[in-house]
XYZ file of N, CA and C in Angstrom:
582
model
N 177.339 235.158 68.878
C 177.855 236.020 68.069
C 177.863 237.362 68.528
N 177.026 237.804 69.535
C 177.040 239.133 69.941
C 178.256 239.289 70.895
N 178.755 238.292 71.601
C 179.750 238.216 72.312
C 181.074 238.534 71.546
N 181.310 237.716 70.436
C 182.291 238.012 69.431
C 182.319 239.435 68.971
N 181.219 239.970 68.439
C 181.176 241.232 68.085
C 181.678 242.220 69.131
N 181.185 241.991 70.519
C 181.523 242.890 71.422
C 182.994 242.810 71.748
N 183.664 241.697 71.523
C 185.092 241.521 71.728
C 185.771 242.244 70.548
N 185.455 242.139 69.408
C 185.941 242.885 68.184
C 185.706 244.284 68.348
N 184.580 244.714 68.680
C 184.528 246.092 68.816
C 185.364 246.646 70.098
N 185.329 245.811 71.069
C 186.238 246.206 72.244
C 187.762 246.568 71.667
N 188.274 245.683 71.106
C 189.548 245.901 70.418
C 189.715 247.192 69.611
N 188.830 247.246 68.707
C 188.802 248.507 67.837
C 188.690 249.796 68.657
N 187.876 249.652 69.746
C 187.597 250.970 70.529
C 189.035 251.281 71.208
N 189.554 250.403 71.898
C 190.669 250.334 72.658
C 191.840 251.264 71.666
N 192.048 250.714 70.306
C 193.012 251.175 69.469
C 192.671 252.454 68.976
N 191.393 252.843 68.987
C 191.016 253.901 68.587
C 190.774 255.166 69.684
N 191.021 254.751 70.779
C 190.811 255.696 72.059
C 191.174 257.162 71.796
N 192.268 257.516 71.030
C 192.473 258.799 70.837
C 191.591 259.487 69.948
N 191.204 258.787 68.991
C 190.385 259.432 68.005
C 188.820 259.650 68.741
N 188.569 258.768 69.403
C 187.245 258.663 70.284
C 187.302 260.147 71.169
N 188.488 260.147 71.854
C 188.520 261.389 72.907
C 188.418 262.596 71.901
N 188.919 262.741 70.753
C 188.640 263.977 70.039
C 187.220 264.089 69.485
N 186.585 262.972 69.246
C 185.186 263.177 69.023
C 184.381 263.491 70.018
N 184.682 263.111 71.215
C 183.887 263.806 72.413
C 183.829 265.273 72.583
N 184.963 265.738 72.122
C 185.096 267.122 72.501
C 184.355 268.125 71.293
N 184.369 267.408 70.363
C 183.824 268.078 69.034
C 182.741 267.788 68.484
N 182.161 266.519 68.720
C 181.049 265.936 67.674
C 179.806 265.766 68.672
N 178.512 266.333 68.102
C 177.353 266.296 68.665
C 176.441 265.098 67.953
N 176.688 264.961 66.850
C 176.123 263.911 65.960
C 177.095 263.610 65.052
N 176.900 262.324 64.304
C 177.774 262.074 63.401
C 177.350 262.367 62.205
N 178.302 262.423 61.100
C 177.854 262.753 59.678
C 177.082 261.644 59.212
N 176.796 260.509 59.584
C 176.075 259.533 59.211
C 174.535 259.466 59.609
N 174.302 260.642 60.770
C 172.913 260.530 61.483
C 172.885 259.837 62.828
N 174.017 259.127 62.884
C 174.168 258.446 64.369
C 174.651 259.169 65.148
N 173.966 259.236 66.308
C 174.231 260.176 67.489
C 175.182 259.320 68.479
N 176.294 259.619 68.473
C 177.191 258.792 69.385
C 176.859 258.762 70.882
N 176.936 257.804 71.387
C 176.881 257.566 72.926
C 178.201 257.694 73.316
N 178.594 258.843 74.069
C 180.025 258.860 74.527
C 180.144 258.519 76.078
N 179.435 258.457 76.935
C 179.574 258.254 78.246
C 178.183 257.733 78.791
N 178.130 257.272 80.127
C 177.240 256.614 80.591
C 176.123 257.442 81.110
N 176.263 258.718 80.995
C 175.463 259.778 81.357
C 174.455 260.131 80.297
N 174.935 259.738 78.999
C 174.170 259.968 78.037
C 172.793 258.757 77.805
N 172.879 257.898 78.712
C 171.868 256.837 78.522
C 170.496 257.320 78.911
N 169.592 256.827 78.293
C 168.210 257.217 78.742
C 168.013 257.005 80.252
N 167.223 257.626 80.737
C 166.825 257.610 82.133
C 165.185 257.182 82.219
N 164.675 257.283 81.253
C 163.161 256.944 81.202
C 162.746 256.293 80.051
N 161.552 255.514 79.881
C 160.838 254.830 78.905
C 162.255 254.045 78.329
N 162.757 253.194 79.158
C 163.971 252.208 78.835
C 163.658 250.836 79.049
N 164.031 250.001 77.947
C 163.955 248.645 78.288
C 165.347 247.962 77.849
N 165.989 247.728 78.823
C 167.546 247.205 78.741
C 167.584 245.803 78.980
N 167.898 245.014 77.883
C 168.154 243.547 77.985
C 169.742 243.135 78.027
N 170.708 243.996 77.526
C 171.855 243.881 77.765
C 172.598 243.898 79.103
N 173.107 242.773 79.669
C 173.460 242.746 81.026
C 172.206 242.215 81.853
N 171.776 242.893 82.918
C 170.587 242.548 83.396
C 169.320 243.397 83.035
N 168.378 242.469 83.013
C 166.942 242.940 82.718
C 166.621 244.136 83.394
N 166.267 245.411 82.811
C 165.921 246.504 83.464
C 164.817 247.479 82.627
N 163.744 247.867 83.478
C 162.768 248.555 82.594
C 162.512 249.874 83.615
N 162.535 251.157 82.959
C 162.338 252.140 83.732
C 160.922 252.957 82.938
N 160.120 253.521 83.891
C 159.000 253.862 83.253
C 159.089 255.285 82.690
N 158.044 256.116 82.346
C 157.939 257.268 81.670
C 158.758 258.478 82.699
N 158.624 258.075 84.126
C 159.290 259.057 84.998
C 160.557 258.743 85.319
N 161.185 257.622 84.803
C 162.393 257.231 85.384
C 162.492 256.100 86.541
N 161.104 255.666 86.895
C 161.155 254.984 87.999
C 161.511 253.454 87.560
N 162.239 252.809 88.141
C 162.556 251.249 87.816
C 161.259 250.302 88.366
N 160.780 249.911 87.319
C 159.573 248.972 87.508
C 159.786 247.492 87.171
N 161.089 247.233 87.102
C 161.583 245.870 86.674
C 161.129 244.788 87.996
N 160.814 245.058 89.098
C 160.350 244.235 90.108
C 158.918 243.807 89.883
N 158.242 244.570 89.035
C 156.674 244.260 88.685
C 156.552 242.960 87.807
N 157.867 242.693 87.015
C 157.666 241.605 86.205
C 157.986 240.343 86.760
N 156.864 239.750 87.168
C 157.037 238.286 87.788
C 157.693 237.568 86.816
N 158.310 236.255 87.135
C 158.932 235.541 86.238
C 158.036 234.998 84.953
N 156.851 234.790 85.280
C 155.976 234.496 84.053
C 155.858 235.765 83.075
N 155.523 236.813 83.574
C 155.320 238.050 82.893
C 156.521 238.442 82.128
N 157.669 238.215 82.987
C 159.018 238.667 82.197
C 159.209 237.664 81.057
N 158.953 236.475 81.412
C 159.131 235.374 80.247
C 158.466 235.489 78.983
N 156.971 236.023 79.252
C 156.232 236.332 78.013
C 156.814 237.633 77.349
N 157.088 238.545 78.082
C 157.402 239.886 77.656
C 158.864 239.597 76.569
N 159.803 238.868 77.156
C 161.070 238.644 76.668
C 160.848 237.828 75.405
N 160.029 236.824 75.394
C 159.614 235.963 74.278
C 159.084 236.990 72.982
N 158.475 237.713 73.273
C 157.556 238.607 72.455
C 158.468 239.641 71.838
N 159.254 240.230 72.897
C 160.186 241.352 72.456
C 161.238 240.827 71.682
N 161.803 239.673 71.936
C 162.993 239.178 71.189
C 162.383 238.812 69.661
N 161.296 238.448 69.534
C 160.903 238.149 68.327
C 160.050 239.222 67.616
N 160.259 240.371 67.922
C 159.832 241.507 67.254
C 160.747 242.399 66.430
N 161.725 241.971 66.224
C 162.596 242.646 65.416
C 162.013 242.556 63.828
N 162.349 243.258 63.073
C 161.959 243.389 61.879
C 162.129 242.084 60.901
N 163.230 241.442 61.334
C 163.643 240.173 60.640
C 162.829 239.006 61.304
N 162.352 239.290 62.331
C 161.337 238.105 62.986
C 159.897 238.333 62.878
N 159.518 239.245 62.665
C 157.950 239.801 62.484
C 156.991 238.960 63.755
N 157.494 239.022 64.789
C 156.418 238.524 65.736
C 156.607 237.033 66.042
N 155.859 236.520 66.913
C 155.803 235.059 67.188
C 154.385 234.820 67.204
N 154.045 233.496 66.549
C 152.661 232.965 66.522
C 152.222 232.745 68.046
N 150.866 232.473 68.157
C 150.153 232.123 69.237
C 150.501 230.687 69.758
N 150.687 229.798 68.872
C 150.952 228.459 69.074
C 152.398 228.308 69.464
N 153.427 229.106 68.852
C 154.949 228.972 69.233
C 154.962 229.864 70.652
N 154.358 230.815 70.941
C 154.407 231.644 72.294
C 153.734 230.666 73.504
N 152.669 230.010 73.023
C 152.118 228.897 74.048
C 153.028 227.915 74.367
N 153.765 227.281 73.363
C 154.635 226.285 73.378
C 155.850 226.526 74.064
N 156.267 227.791 74.094
C 157.465 228.284 74.809
C 157.169 228.615 76.390
N 156.177 229.510 76.548
C 155.704 229.757 77.956
C 154.859 229.064 78.817
N 154.059 228.368 78.299
C 153.085 227.157 78.853
C 153.175 225.856 78.151
N 154.390 225.223 78.091
C 154.578 224.240 77.552
C 153.605 222.997 78.244
N 153.487 222.917 79.427
C 152.798 222.001 80.460
C 151.431 222.004 80.508
N 150.731 223.193 79.919
C 149.322 223.490 79.926
C 148.643 222.845 78.849
N 147.164 222.527 79.134
C 146.432 222.181 78.162
C 146.075 223.332 77.504
N 145.641 223.192 76.113
C 145.185 224.359 75.483
C 144.404 225.438 76.115
N 143.346 224.911 76.706
C 142.278 225.881 77.355
C 143.075 226.328 78.502
N 143.567 225.812 79.163
C 144.582 226.273 80.565
C 145.480 227.252 80.033
N 146.153 226.957 78.821
C 147.295 227.896 78.381
C 146.592 229.204 77.878
N 145.313 229.140 77.285
C 144.742 230.204 76.716
C 144.239 231.104 77.932
N 143.690 230.490 78.913
C 143.174 231.459 80.170
C 144.567 231.902 80.675
N 145.564 231.313 81.034
C 146.713 231.847 81.733
C 147.267 232.727 80.622
N 147.599 232.857 79.338
C 148.041 233.779 78.486
C 147.299 234.924 78.679
N 145.758 234.858 78.507
C 145.061 236.099 78.655
C 145.256 236.818 80.053
N 145.286 236.276 81.126
C 145.381 236.867 82.399
C 147.067 237.512 82.591
N 147.914 236.594 82.081
C 149.346 237.220 82.059
C 149.498 238.339 80.945
N 148.996 238.222 79.997
C 149.001 239.161 79.016
C 148.355 240.551 79.523
N 147.222 240.558 80.119
C 146.556 241.535 80.549
C 147.566 242.354 81.819
N 148.221 241.434 82.686
C 149.126 242.084 83.473
C 150.327 242.769 82.810
N 150.745 242.178 81.902
C 151.833 242.778 81.259
C 151.510 244.063 80.432
N 150.315 244.150 80.079
C 149.853 245.492 79.244
C 149.741 246.463 80.304
N 149.418 246.125 81.411
C 148.937 247.081 82.675
C 150.477 247.726 82.970
N 151.441 246.697 82.885
C 152.782 247.314 83.491
C 153.243 248.083 82.260
N 153.179 247.847 80.995
C 153.500 248.488 80.186
C 153.005 249.990 79.691
N 151.805 250.275 80.426
C 151.134 251.396 80.278
C 151.793 252.555 80.942
N 152.845 252.055 81.780
C 153.503 252.893 82.482
C 154.804 253.574 81.635
N 154.900 252.990 80.552
C 155.924 253.527 79.667
C 155.029 254.328 78.430
N 155.636 255.150 77.778
C 154.990 255.942 76.794
C 155.033 255.073 75.373
N 153.806 254.751 74.854
C 153.799 253.862 73.748
C 154.478 252.625 73.550
N 154.608 251.826 74.592
C 155.205 250.477 74.302
C 154.072 249.422 74.594
N 153.592 248.973 73.442
C 152.528 248.000 73.320
C 152.663 246.644 72.855
N 151.799 245.787 73.542
C 151.880 244.503 72.778
C 150.713 244.516 71.554
N 151.229 244.162 70.573
C 150.135 244.081 69.381
C 150.230 242.661 69.036
N 148.826 242.332 68.434
C 148.325 241.092 67.742
C 147.879 241.303 66.471
N 148.501 240.761 65.480
C 148.088 241.005 64.025
C 148.162 239.604 63.497
N 147.350 239.118 62.589
C 147.360 237.860 61.801
C 148.293 236.650 62.566
N 147.546 236.663 63.571
C 148.093 235.535 64.596
C 149.588 235.608 65.020
N 150.002 236.707 65.107
C 151.412 237.130 65.484
C 151.587 238.228 66.441
N 152.121 237.947 67.825
C 152.326 238.972 68.649
C 153.696 239.481 68.525
N 153.702 240.749 68.690
C 155.059 241.567 68.487
C 154.759 242.988 69.759
N 156.203 243.400 69.872
C 156.104 244.482 70.763
C 156.336 245.675 69.693
N 155.559 246.835 69.925
C 155.662 248.005 69.264
C 156.065 249.237 70.155
N 157.052 249.787 69.773
C 157.792 250.790 70.342
C 157.594 252.219 69.683
N 157.266 253.256 70.465
C 157.300 254.507 69.876
C 158.595 255.043 69.828
N 158.856 256.409 69.134
C 160.112 256.933 69.147
C 160.560 257.379 70.812
N 159.522 257.387 71.370
C 159.654 257.932 72.778
C 160.260 256.696 73.877
N 160.218 255.591 73.230
C 160.977 254.439 74.105
C 162.094 254.098 73.536
N 163.102 253.477 74.406
C 164.271 252.866 73.847
C 164.421 251.519 74.536
N 164.837 250.679 73.428
C 165.240 249.052 73.817
C 166.625 249.025 73.123
N 167.425 248.688 74.189
C 168.964 248.349 73.726
C 168.989 247.288 72.641
N 168.201 246.302 72.924
C 168.301 245.044 71.828
C 167.931 245.615 70.339
N 166.544 246.294 70.488
C 166.353 246.927 69.046
C 167.298 247.812 68.455
N 167.793 248.786 69.262
C 169.026 249.597 68.850
C 170.243 248.874 68.174
N 170.450 247.567 69.000
C 171.692 246.720 68.477
C 171.211 246.022 67.065
N 169.983 245.427 67.172
C 169.666 244.867 65.944
C 169.587 245.784 64.609
N 169.244 247.004 64.946
C 169.013 247.898 63.933
C 170.655 248.478 63.515
N 171.471 248.698 64.502
C 172.639 248.788 64.104
C 173.586 247.582 63.167
N 173.454 246.452 63.666
C 173.875 245.451 62.838
C 173.290 245.198 61.442
N 171.834 245.531 61.387
C 171.105 245.367 60.041
C 171.660 246.463 59.037
N 172.191 247.409 59.650
C 172.648 248.778 58.848
C 173.874 249.041 59.249
N 175.054 248.257 58.813
C 176.311 248.506 59.173
C 176.778 249.620 58.483
N 177.945 250.302 59.270
C 178.748 251.467 58.713
C 180.025 251.203 59.189
N 180.678 250.374 58.358
C 182.104 249.929 58.814
C 183.084 250.931 58.673
N 182.953 251.986 57.922
C 183.812 253.040 58.059
C 183.630 254.129 59.118
N 182.853 253.823 59.671
C 182.534 255.130 60.762
C 182.746 254.436 62.440
N 183.790 255.100 62.963
C 184.260 254.903 64.143
C 182.883 254.969 65.265
N 182.242 256.027 65.053
C 181.080 255.992 66.029
C 180.185 255.222 65.939
N 179.930 254.517 64.819
C 179.138 253.278 64.805
C 179.659 252.201 65.651
N 180.803 251.680 65.688
C 181.758 250.901 66.318
C 181.525 251.115 68.038
N 181.686 252.566 68.383
C 181.598 252.996 69.701
C 180.155 252.800 70.262
N 179.254 253.190 69.450
C 177.588 252.971 69.643
C 177.282 251.518 70.074
N 177.802 250.608 69.040
C 177.464 249.134 69.294
C 178.145 248.676 70.361
N 179.477 248.959 70.695
C 180.026 248.635 71.893
C 179.561 249.009 73.039
N 179.056 250.154 73.072
C 178.167 251.067 74.320
C 177.188 249.922 74.657
N 176.398 249.588 73.583
C 175.183 248.877 73.757
C 175.446 247.546 74.546
N 176.382 246.712 74.003
C 176.546 245.258 74.237
C 177.680 245.306 75.412
N 178.345 246.250 75.963
C 179.324 246.035 77.106
C 178.957 245.793 78.307
N 177.652 245.581 78.782
C 177.331 245.076 79.707
C 177.215 243.510 79.759
N 177.314 243.050 78.566
C 177.427 241.368 78.509
C 176.164 240.971 77.863
N 175.934 239.634 77.985
C 174.812 238.989 77.185
C 173.476 239.490 77.554
N 172.473 239.117 76.543
C 171.174 239.457 77.015
C 170.409 238.705 78.241
N 169.787 239.536 79.179
C 169.303 239.118 80.399
C 170.495 238.032 80.872
N 171.496 238.635 81.455
C 172.467 237.477 81.581
C 172.124 236.833 83.116
N 171.431 237.254 83.746
C 171.202 236.690 85.044
C 169.945 235.736 85.044
N 169.401 235.607 83.700
C 168.208 234.833 83.704
C 168.457 233.376 82.742
N 167.907 232.452 82.967
C 168.177 231.311 82.215
C 166.759 230.620 81.556
N 166.804 230.868 80.333
C 165.703 230.272 79.492
C 166.311 229.412 78.384
N 165.668 228.136 78.041
C 166.162 227.246 77.263
C 165.987 227.702 75.816
N 164.699 228.573 75.645
C 164.515 228.987 74.327
C 165.272 230.025 73.997
N 166.194 230.656 74.934
C 166.923 231.965 74.545
C 168.522 231.461 73.986
N 168.529 230.288 74.225
C 170.048 229.861 74.093
C 170.513 230.315 72.675
N 169.659 230.063 71.677
C 170.183 230.529 70.273
C 170.364 232.057 70.082
N 169.672 232.912 70.987
C 169.629 234.278 70.854
C 170.802 234.808 71.500
N 171.178 234.137 72.619
C 172.438 234.562 73.522
C 173.561 234.321 72.788
């Protein structure tokens, strides 16, 4: 569905290119409160979690720390992050274990989850206020206003549509233009999300 939305937005943006160019020269923020992303230079260069296209994480200093995410840590992070939008309310421990450690016994999965979670939290300490929270048997990622995740922004825009606002479409297109979520990764559990 994200791909279809991206195609539709691409068509709208191409047809409206003249309008967008006039917006670039005159507008710093939209009347609706959405600040337009007008070019690649406007993209955040720190405290960034990028899921569309290739997975990428930049710390508070703008250093790319993506390579610190081992396959297991990345899988754990992605599962929790993608289940952390308002509409999903996190993921239970049982669901998380079934997805990330399906071949482990309960005890082994618990031990591995604890070790991997600790490593993930240490990596996330390099960003400003990006934390893994656990509340009422549900895991979720909590982002402060200092951190940016393109997936969260996309979900926010889709849940709060502004169909009469060209900036809305341009912003949405800019987020999804790099392609599907973590396009170089293959996770069976992610098929419905992609």
